[in-house]
PDB file of C-alpha atoms in Angstrom:
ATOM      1  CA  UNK A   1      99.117 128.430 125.910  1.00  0.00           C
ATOM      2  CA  UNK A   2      97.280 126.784 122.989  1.00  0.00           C
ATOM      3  CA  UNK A   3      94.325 128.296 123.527  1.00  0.00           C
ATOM      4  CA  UNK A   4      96.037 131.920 123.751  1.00  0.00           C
ATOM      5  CA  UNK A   5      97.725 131.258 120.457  1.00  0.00           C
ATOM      6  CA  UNK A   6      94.641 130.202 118.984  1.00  0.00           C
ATOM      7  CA  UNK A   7      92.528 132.933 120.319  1.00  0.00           C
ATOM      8  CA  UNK A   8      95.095 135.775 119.151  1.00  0.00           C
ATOM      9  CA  UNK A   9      95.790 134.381 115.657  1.00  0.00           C
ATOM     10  CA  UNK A  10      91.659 134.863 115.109  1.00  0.00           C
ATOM     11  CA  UNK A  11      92.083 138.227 117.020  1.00  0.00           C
ATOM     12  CA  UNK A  12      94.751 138.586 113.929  1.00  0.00           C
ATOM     13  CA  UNK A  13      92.165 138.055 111.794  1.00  0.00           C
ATOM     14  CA  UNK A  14      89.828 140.601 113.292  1.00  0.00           C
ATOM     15  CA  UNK A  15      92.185 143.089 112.271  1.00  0.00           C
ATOM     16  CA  UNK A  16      92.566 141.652 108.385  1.00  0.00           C
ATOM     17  CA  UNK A  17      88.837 141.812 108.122  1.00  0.00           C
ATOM     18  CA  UNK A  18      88.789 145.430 109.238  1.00  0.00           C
ATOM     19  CA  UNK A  19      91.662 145.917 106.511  1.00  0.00           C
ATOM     20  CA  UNK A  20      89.947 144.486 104.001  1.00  0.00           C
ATOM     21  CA  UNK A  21      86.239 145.436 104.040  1.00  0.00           C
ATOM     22  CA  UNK A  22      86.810 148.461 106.357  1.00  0.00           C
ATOM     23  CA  UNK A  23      84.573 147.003 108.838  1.00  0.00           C
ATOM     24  CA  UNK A  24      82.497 143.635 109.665  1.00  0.00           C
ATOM     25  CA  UNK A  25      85.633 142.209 112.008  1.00  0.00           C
ATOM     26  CA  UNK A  26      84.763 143.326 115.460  1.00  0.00           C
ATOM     27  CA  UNK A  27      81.519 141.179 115.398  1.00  0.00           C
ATOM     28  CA  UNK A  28      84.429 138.628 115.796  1.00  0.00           C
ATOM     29  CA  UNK A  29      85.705 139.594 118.814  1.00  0.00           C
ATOM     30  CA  UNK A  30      82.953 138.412 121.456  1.00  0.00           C
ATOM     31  CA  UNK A  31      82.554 134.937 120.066  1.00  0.00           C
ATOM     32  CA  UNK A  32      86.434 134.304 119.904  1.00  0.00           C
ATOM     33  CA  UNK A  33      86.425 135.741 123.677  1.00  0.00           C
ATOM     34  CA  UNK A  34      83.698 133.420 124.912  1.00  0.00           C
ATOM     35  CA  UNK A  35      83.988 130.352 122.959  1.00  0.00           C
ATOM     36  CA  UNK A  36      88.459 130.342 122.289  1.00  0.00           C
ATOM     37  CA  UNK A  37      89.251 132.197 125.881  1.00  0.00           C
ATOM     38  CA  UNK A  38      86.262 131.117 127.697  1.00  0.00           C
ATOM     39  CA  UNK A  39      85.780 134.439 129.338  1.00  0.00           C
ATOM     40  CA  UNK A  40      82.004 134.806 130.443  1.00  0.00           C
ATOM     41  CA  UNK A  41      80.103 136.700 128.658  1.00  0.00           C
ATOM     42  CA  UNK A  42      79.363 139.662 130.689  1.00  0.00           C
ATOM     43  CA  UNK A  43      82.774 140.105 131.180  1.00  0.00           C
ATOM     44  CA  UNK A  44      83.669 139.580 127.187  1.00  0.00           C
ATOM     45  CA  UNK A  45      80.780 142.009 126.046  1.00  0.00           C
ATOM     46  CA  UNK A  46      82.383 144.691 128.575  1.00  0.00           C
ATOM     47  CA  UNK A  47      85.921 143.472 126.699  1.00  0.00           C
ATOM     48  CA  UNK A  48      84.437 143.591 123.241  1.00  0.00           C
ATOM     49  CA  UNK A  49      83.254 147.440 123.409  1.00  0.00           C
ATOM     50  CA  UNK A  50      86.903 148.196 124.771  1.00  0.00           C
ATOM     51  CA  UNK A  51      88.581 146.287 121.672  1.00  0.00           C
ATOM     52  CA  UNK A  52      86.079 147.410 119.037  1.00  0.00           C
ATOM     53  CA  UNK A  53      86.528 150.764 120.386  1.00  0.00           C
ATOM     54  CA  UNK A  54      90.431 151.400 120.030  1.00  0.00           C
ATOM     55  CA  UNK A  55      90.498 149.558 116.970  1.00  0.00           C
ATOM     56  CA  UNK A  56      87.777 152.013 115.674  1.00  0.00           C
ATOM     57  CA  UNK A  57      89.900 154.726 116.834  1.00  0.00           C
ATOM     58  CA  UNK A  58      92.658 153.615 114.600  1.00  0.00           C
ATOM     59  CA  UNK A  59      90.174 153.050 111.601  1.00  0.00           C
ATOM     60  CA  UNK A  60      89.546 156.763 112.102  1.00  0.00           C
ATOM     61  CA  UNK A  61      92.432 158.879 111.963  1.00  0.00           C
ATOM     62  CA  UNK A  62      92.585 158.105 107.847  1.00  0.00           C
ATOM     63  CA  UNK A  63      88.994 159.052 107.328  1.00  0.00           C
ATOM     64  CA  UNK A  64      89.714 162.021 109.810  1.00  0.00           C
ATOM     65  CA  UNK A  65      92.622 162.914 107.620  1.00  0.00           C
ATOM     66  CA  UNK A  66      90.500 163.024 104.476  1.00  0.00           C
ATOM     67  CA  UNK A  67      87.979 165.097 105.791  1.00  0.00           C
ATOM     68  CA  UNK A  68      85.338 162.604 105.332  1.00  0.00           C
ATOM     69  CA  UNK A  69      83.835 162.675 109.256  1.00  0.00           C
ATOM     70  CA  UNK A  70      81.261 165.198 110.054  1.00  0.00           C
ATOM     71  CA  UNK A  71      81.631 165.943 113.723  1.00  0.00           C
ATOM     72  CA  UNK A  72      78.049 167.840 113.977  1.00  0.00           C
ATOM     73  CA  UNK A  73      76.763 164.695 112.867  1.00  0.00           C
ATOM     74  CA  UNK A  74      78.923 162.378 115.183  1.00  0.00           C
ATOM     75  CA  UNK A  75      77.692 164.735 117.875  1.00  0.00           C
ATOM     76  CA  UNK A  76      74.031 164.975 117.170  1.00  0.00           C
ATOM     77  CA  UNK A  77      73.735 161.206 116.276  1.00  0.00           C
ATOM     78  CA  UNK A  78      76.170 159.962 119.358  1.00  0.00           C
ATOM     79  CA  UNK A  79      74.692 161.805 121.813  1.00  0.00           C
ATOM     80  CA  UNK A  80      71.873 159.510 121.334  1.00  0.00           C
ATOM     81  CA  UNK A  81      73.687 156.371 120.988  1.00  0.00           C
ATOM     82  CA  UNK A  82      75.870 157.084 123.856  1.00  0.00           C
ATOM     83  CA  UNK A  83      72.953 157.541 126.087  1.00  0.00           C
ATOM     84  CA  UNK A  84      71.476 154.130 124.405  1.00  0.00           C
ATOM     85  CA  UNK A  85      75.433 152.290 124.827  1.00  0.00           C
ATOM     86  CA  UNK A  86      74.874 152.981 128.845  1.00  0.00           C
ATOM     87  CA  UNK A  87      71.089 152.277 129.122  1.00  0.00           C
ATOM     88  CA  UNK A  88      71.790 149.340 127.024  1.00  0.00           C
ATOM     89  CA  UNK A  89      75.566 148.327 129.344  1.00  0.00           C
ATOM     90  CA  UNK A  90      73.172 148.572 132.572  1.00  0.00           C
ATOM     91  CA  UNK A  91      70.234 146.840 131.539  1.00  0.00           C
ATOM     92  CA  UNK A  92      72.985 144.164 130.656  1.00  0.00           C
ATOM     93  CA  UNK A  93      73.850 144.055 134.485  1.00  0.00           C
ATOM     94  CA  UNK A  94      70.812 143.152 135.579  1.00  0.00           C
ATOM     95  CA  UNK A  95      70.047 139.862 137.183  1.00  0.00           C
ATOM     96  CA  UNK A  96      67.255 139.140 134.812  1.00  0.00           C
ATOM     97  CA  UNK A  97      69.133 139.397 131.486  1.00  0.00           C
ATOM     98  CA  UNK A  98      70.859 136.291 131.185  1.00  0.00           C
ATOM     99  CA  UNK A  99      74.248 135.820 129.102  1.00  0.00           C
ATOM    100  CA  UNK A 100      72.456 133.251 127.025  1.00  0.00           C
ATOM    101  CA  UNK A 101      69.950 136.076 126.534  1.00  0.00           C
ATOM    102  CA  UNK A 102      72.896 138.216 125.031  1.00  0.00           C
ATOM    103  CA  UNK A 103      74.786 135.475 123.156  1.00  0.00           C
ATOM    104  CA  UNK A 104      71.144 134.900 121.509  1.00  0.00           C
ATOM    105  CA  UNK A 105      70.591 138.746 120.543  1.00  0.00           C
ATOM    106  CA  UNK A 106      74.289 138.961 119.710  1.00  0.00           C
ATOM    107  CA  UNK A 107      73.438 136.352 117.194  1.00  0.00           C
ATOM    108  CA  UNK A 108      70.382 137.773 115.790  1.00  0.00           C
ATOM    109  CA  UNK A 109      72.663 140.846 115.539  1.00  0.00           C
ATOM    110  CA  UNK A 110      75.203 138.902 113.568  1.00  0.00           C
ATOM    111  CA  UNK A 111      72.399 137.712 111.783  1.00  0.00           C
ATOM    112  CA  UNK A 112      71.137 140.819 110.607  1.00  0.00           C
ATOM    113  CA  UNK A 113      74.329 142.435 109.893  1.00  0.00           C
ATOM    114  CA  UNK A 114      75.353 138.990 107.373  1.00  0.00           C
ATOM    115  CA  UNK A 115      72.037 139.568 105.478  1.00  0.00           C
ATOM    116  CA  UNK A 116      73.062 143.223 104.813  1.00  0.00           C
ATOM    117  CA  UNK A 117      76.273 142.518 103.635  1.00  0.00           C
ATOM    118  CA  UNK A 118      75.384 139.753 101.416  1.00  0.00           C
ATOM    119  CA  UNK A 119      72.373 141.895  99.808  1.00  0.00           C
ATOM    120  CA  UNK A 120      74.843 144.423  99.364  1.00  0.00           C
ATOM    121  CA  UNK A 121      77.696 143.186  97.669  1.00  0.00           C
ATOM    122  CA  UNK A 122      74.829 141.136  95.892  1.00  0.00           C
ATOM    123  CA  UNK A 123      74.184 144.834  93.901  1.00  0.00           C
ATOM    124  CA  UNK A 124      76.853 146.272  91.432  1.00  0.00           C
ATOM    125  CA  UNK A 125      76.202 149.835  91.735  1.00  0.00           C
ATOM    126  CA  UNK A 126      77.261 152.972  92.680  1.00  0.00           C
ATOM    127  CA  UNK A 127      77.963 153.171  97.107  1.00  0.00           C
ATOM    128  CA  UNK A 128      74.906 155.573  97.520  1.00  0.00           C
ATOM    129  CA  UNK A 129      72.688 153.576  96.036  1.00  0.00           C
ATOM    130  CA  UNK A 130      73.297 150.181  97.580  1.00  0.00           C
ATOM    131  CA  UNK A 131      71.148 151.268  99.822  1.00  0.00           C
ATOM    132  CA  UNK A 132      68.090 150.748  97.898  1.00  0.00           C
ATOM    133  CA  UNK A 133      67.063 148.036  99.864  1.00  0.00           C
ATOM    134  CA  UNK A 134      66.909 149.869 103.135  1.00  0.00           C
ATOM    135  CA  UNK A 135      63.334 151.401 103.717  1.00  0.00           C
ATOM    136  CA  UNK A 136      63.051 155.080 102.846  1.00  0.00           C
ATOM    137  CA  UNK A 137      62.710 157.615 105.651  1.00  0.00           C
ATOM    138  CA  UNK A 138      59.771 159.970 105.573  1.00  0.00           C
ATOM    139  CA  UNK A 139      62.377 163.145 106.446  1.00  0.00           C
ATOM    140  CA  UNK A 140      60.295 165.868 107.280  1.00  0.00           C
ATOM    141  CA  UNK A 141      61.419 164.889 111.040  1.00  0.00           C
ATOM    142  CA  UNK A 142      64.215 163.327 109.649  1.00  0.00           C
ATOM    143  CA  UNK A 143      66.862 164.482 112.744  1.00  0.00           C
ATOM    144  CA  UNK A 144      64.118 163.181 115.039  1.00  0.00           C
ATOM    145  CA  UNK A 145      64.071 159.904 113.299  1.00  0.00           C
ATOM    146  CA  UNK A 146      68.257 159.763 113.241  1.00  0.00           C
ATOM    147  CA  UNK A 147      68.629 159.860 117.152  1.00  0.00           C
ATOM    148  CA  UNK A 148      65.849 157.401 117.826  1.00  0.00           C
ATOM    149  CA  UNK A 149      67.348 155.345 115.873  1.00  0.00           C
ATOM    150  CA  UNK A 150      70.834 156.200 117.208  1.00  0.00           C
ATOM    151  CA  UNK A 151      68.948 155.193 121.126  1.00  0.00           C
ATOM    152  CA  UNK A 152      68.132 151.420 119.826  1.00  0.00           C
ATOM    153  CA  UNK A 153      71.552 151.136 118.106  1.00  0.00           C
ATOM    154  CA  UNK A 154      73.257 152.440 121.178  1.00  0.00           C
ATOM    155  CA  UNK A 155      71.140 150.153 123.633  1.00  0.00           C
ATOM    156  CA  UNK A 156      71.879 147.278 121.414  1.00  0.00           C
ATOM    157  CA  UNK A 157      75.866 148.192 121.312  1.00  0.00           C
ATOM    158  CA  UNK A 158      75.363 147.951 125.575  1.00  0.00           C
ATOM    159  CA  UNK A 159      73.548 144.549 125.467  1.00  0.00           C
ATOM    160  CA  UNK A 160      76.083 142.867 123.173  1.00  0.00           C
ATOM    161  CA  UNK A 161      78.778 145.085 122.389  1.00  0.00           C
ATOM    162  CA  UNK A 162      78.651 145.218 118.874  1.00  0.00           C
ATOM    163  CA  UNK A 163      79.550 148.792 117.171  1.00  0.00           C
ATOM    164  CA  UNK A 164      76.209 148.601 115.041  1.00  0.00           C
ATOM    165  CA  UNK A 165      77.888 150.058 112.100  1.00  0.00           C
ATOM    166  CA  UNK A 166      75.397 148.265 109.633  1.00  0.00           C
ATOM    167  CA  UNK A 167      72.325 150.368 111.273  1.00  0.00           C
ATOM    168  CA  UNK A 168      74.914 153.734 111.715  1.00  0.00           C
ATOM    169  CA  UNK A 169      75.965 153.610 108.050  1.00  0.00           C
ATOM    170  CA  UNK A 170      72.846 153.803 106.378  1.00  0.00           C
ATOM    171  CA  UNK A 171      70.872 155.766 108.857  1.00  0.00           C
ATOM    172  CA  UNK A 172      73.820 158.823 108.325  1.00  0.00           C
ATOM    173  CA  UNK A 173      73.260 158.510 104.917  1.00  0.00           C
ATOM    174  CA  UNK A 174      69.197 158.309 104.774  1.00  0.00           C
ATOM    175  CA  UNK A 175      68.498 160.585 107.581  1.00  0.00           C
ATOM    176  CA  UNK A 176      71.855 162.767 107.794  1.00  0.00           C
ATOM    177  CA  UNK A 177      71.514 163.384 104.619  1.00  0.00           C
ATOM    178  CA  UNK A 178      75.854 162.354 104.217  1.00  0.00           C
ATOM    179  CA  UNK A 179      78.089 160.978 101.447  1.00  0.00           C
ATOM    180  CA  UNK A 180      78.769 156.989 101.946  1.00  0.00           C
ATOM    181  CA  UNK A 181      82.447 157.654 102.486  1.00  0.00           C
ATOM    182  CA  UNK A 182      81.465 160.565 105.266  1.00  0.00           C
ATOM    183  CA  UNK A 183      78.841 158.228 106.420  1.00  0.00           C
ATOM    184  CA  UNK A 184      81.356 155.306 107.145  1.00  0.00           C
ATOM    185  CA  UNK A 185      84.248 157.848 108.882  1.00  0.00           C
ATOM    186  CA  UNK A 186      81.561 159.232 110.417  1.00  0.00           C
ATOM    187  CA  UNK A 187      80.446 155.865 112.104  1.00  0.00           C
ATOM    188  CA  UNK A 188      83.632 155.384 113.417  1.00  0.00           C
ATOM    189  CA  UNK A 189      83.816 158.303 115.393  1.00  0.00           C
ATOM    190  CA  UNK A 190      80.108 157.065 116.734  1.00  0.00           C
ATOM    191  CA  UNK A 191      81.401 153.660 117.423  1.00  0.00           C
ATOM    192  CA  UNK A 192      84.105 155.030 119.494  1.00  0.00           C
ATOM    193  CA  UNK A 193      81.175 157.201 121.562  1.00  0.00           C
ATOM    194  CA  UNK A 194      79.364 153.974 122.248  1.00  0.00           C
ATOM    195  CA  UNK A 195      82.228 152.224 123.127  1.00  0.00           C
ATOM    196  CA  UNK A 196      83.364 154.582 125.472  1.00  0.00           C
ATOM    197  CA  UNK A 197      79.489 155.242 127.378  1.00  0.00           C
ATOM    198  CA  UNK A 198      78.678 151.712 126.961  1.00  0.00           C
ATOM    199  CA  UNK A 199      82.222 150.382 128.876  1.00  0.00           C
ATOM    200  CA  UNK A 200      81.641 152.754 131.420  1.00  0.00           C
ATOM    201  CA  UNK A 201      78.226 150.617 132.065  1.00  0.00           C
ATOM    202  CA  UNK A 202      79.415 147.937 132.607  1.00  0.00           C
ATOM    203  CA  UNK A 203      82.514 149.100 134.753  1.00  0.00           C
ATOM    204  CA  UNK A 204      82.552 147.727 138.510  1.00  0.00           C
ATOM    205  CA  UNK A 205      79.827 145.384 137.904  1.00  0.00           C
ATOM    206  CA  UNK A 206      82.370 142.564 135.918  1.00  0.00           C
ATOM    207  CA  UNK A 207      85.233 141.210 135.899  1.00  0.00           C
ATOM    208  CA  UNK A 208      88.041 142.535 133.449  1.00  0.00           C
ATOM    209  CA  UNK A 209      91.304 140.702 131.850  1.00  0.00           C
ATOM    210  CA  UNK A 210      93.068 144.652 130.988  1.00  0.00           C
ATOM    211  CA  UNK A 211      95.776 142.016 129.892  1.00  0.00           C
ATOM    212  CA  UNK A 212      94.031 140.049 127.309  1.00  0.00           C
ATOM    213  CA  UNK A 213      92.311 143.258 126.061  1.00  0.00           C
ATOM    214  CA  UNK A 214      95.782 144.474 125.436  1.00  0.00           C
ATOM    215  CA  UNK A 215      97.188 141.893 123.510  1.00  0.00           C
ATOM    216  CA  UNK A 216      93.567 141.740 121.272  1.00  0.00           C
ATOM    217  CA  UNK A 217      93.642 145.171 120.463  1.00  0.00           C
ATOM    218  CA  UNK A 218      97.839 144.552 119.596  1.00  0.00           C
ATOM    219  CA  UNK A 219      96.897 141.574 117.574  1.00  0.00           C
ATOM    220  CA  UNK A 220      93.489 143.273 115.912  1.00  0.00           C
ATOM    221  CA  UNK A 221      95.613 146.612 115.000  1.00  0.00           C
ATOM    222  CA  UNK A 222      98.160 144.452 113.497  1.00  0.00           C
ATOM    223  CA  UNK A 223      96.227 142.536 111.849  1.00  0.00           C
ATOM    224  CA  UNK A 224      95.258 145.954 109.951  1.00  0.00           C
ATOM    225  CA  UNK A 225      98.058 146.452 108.158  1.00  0.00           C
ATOM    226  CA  UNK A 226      98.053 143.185 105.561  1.00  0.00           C
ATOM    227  CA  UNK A 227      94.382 143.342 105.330  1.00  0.00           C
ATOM    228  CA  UNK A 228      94.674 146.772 103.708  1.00  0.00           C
ATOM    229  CA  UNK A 229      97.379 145.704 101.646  1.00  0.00           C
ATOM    230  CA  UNK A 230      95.548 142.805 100.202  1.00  0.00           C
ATOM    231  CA  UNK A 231      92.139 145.055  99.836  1.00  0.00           C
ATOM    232  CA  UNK A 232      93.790 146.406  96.777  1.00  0.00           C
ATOM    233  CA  UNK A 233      94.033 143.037  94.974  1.00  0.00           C
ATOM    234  CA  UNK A 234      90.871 141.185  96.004  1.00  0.00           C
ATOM    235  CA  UNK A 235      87.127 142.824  95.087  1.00  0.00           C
ATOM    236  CA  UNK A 236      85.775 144.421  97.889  1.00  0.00           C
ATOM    237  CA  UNK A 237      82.259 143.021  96.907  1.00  0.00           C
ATOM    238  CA  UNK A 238      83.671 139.138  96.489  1.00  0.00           C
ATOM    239  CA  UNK A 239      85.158 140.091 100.161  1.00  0.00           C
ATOM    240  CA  UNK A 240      81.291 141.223 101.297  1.00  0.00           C
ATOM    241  CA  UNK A 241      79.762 138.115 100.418  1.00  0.00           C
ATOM    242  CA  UNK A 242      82.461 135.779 101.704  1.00  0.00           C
ATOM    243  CA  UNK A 243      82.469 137.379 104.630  1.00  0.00           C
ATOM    244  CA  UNK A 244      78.823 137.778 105.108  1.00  0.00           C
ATOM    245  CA  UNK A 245      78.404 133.940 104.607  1.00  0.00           C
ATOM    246  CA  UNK A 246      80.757 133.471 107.435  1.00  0.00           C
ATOM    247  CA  UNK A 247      79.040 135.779 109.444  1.00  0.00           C
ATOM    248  CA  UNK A 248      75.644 133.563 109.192  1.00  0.00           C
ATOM    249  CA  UNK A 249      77.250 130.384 109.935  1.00  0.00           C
ATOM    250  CA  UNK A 250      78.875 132.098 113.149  1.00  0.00           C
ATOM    251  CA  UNK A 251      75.420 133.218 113.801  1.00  0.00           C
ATOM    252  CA  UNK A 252      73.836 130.008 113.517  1.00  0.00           C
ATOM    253  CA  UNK A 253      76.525 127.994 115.808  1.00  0.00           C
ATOM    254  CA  UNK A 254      75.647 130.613 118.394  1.00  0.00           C
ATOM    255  CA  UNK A 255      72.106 130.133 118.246  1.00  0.00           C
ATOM    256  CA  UNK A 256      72.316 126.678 118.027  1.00  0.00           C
ATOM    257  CA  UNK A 257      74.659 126.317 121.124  1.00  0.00           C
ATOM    258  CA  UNK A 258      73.235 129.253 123.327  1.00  0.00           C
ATOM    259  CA  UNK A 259      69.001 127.648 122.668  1.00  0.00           C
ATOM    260  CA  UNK A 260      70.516 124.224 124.088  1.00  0.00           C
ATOM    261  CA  UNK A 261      71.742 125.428 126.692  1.00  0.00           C
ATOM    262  CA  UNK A 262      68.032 127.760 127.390  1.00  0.00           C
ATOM    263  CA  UNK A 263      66.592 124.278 127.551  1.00  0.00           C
ATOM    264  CA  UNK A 264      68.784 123.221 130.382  1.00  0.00           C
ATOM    265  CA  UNK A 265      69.134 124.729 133.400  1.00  0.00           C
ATOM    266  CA  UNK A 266      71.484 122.997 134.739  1.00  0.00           C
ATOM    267  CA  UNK A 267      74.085 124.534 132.924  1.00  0.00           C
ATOM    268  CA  UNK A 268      73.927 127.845 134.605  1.00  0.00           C
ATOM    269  CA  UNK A 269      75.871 130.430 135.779  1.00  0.00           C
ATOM    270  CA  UNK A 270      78.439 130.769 132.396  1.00  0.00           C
ATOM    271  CA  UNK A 271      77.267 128.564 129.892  1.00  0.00           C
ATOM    272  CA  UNK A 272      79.168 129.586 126.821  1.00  0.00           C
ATOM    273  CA  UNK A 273      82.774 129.531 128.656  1.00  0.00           C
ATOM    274  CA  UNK A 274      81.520 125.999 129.824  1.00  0.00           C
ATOM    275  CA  UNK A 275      81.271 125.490 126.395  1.00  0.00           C
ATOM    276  CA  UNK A 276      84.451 126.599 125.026  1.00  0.00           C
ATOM    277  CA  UNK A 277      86.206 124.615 127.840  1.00  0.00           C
ATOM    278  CA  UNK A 278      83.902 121.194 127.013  1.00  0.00           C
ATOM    279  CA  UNK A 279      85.829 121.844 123.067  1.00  0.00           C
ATOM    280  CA  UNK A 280      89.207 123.312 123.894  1.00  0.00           C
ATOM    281  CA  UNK A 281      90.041 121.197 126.989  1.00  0.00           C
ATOM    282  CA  UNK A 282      88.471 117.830 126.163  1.00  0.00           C
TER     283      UNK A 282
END
C-alpha cells in the first residue's frame, strides 16, 4: 500500500509537470513504474506509451480548440513515426534487446531531452527562435528529411516509450515549416499516433496491469489541473531549467544503476524491478 501511494503521488506529479511546462512529465512515468511499482520493464515501456498517450490526448483538445494543430502535418509526419513506434515496439520484443538495454537508451533519451531544455530556457528570446541551437535543415527535400526523422523518433518512442516531443517540436518547426505554438499542438496529436502503433507492438508479447494504468492516467490527468494553475505565477523558463536539472540527475541514477547491473549477470531476468524491491522492501 505504501508503495502504491508513493508511486501515484509522483504519477500526481507527472500531471503538474505537464501543467506547468506543457510537456517534459511523461519521461516520468517509466522510471516511477520500474523503480516505485517494480513492474519490469517491458511491461512498463508497453504501460508508459498507454499513459503518455491519453494524457497527450487530454493536452490536445485545448490546442485543438485554438486551431493551433495542423492535421496534414500530424498525418504526413505520423505516418512515419507510427510505422517507426511499431518497428521500434517489436524490435523491443526481441530476445536480444535486453531491458537494461532500454533503461540505458531511455536514459540517454532523458539525457538528451534535459540538455535541450536547459539550453533552452538558458535563451531569453522570442519561441521561434530558441531554436537556434538546433542544426539548420538544408530544405530543398525538406518533407523527405521530416519523415526520416519522424522513423527514428517513432522507433525510439517503441524501444522506450517516450513521446519524443523534444525531436517532434523542432523538426515541425524546421522542416514543416509551422508556428511553435502549432508545432507543440501539433506534437501532441503525433504523440498520440505513436502511442497508439507503438502499444499495439508490444500487445500479446507482455504482461499488462490495465489497473495500474488506470489509476496513473487518473492521477497524471489530475495532476493537470494545479499545474496549469500555478504556470501562471511561476516563469515558464525558471520551470525549464529546474526541471531539466532534474531530468539529468534521473538520467544519471538510471545509468548508473542499469551499467551495474550490465556488469553482472547474475542479476538477470528483471533487473530494475529487483532493484526497486532491494529499496522499497528492505
Amino acid at each position: 500500500m505504501t508503495l502504491w501511494i508513493i508511486g501515484h503521488l509522483l504519477a500526481l506529479c507527472i500531471g503538474v509537470s505537464l501543467g506547468l511546462i506543457g510537456g517534459g512529465g511523461s519521461v516520468l512515468a517509466l522510471p516511477i513504474l520500474v523503480y516505485v511499482m517494480g513492474v519490469p520493464p517491458k511491461s512498463a515501456i508497453a504501460m508508459t506509451l498507454v499513459i503518455v498517450g491519453t494524457v497527450s490526448l487530454l493536452g490536445v483538445i485545448p490546442h485543438w480548440r485554438a486551431k493551433n494543430v495542423s492535421l496534414k502535418t500530424a498525418i504526413i509526419f505520423g505516418s512515419a513515426t507510427m510505422l517507426g513506434a511499431f518497428i521500434g515496439a517489436k524490435i523491443a520484443t526481441l530476445p536480444v534487446v535486453t531491458e537494461t538495454f532500454q533503461m540505458m537508451l531511455f536514459a540517454i533519451m532523458m539525457l538528451l531531452a534535459a540538455v535541450f531544455m536547459i539550453r533552452r530556457s538558458s535563451q531569453p528570446v522570442a519561441a521561434d527562435r530558441q531554436l537556434g541551437f538546433y542544426p539548420q535543415p538544408v530544405c530543398k527535400y525538406c518533407w523527405l528529411w521530416l519523415m526520416t526523422e519522424g522513423l527514428g523518433v517513432g522507433i525510439l518512442t517503441g524501444l522506450v516509450g517516450v513521446g519524443g516531443g523534444f525531436a517532434i517540436v523542432p523538426a515541425l518547426v524546421l522542416l514543416g515549416n509551422l508556428p511553435m505554438k502549432k508545432a507543440i499542438g501539433t506534437s501532441l496529436l503525433i504523440i498520440i499516433f505513436n502511442s497508439v502503433t507503438g502499444f499495439l507492438g508490444y500487445l500479446g508479447h507482455v504482461s499488462l496491469n490495465w489497473n495500474l494504468m488506470l489509476s496513473f492516467i487518473v492521477a497524471a490527468s489530475l495532476g493537470t489541473i494545479p499545474g496549469a494553475y500555478l504556470a501562471q505565477f511561476v516563469p515558464a523558463q525558471k520551470l525549464q531549467k529546474t526541471f531539466g536539472y532534474f531530468l539529468l540527475a534521473v538520467a544519471a541514477l538510471v545509468l548508473v544503476q542499469n551499467r551495474h547491473h550490465s556488469q553482472s549477470p547474475q542479476t538477470s531476468k528483471h533487473p530494475p524491478a529487483k532493484i526497486a524491491q532491494h529499496y522499497f522492501r528492505g
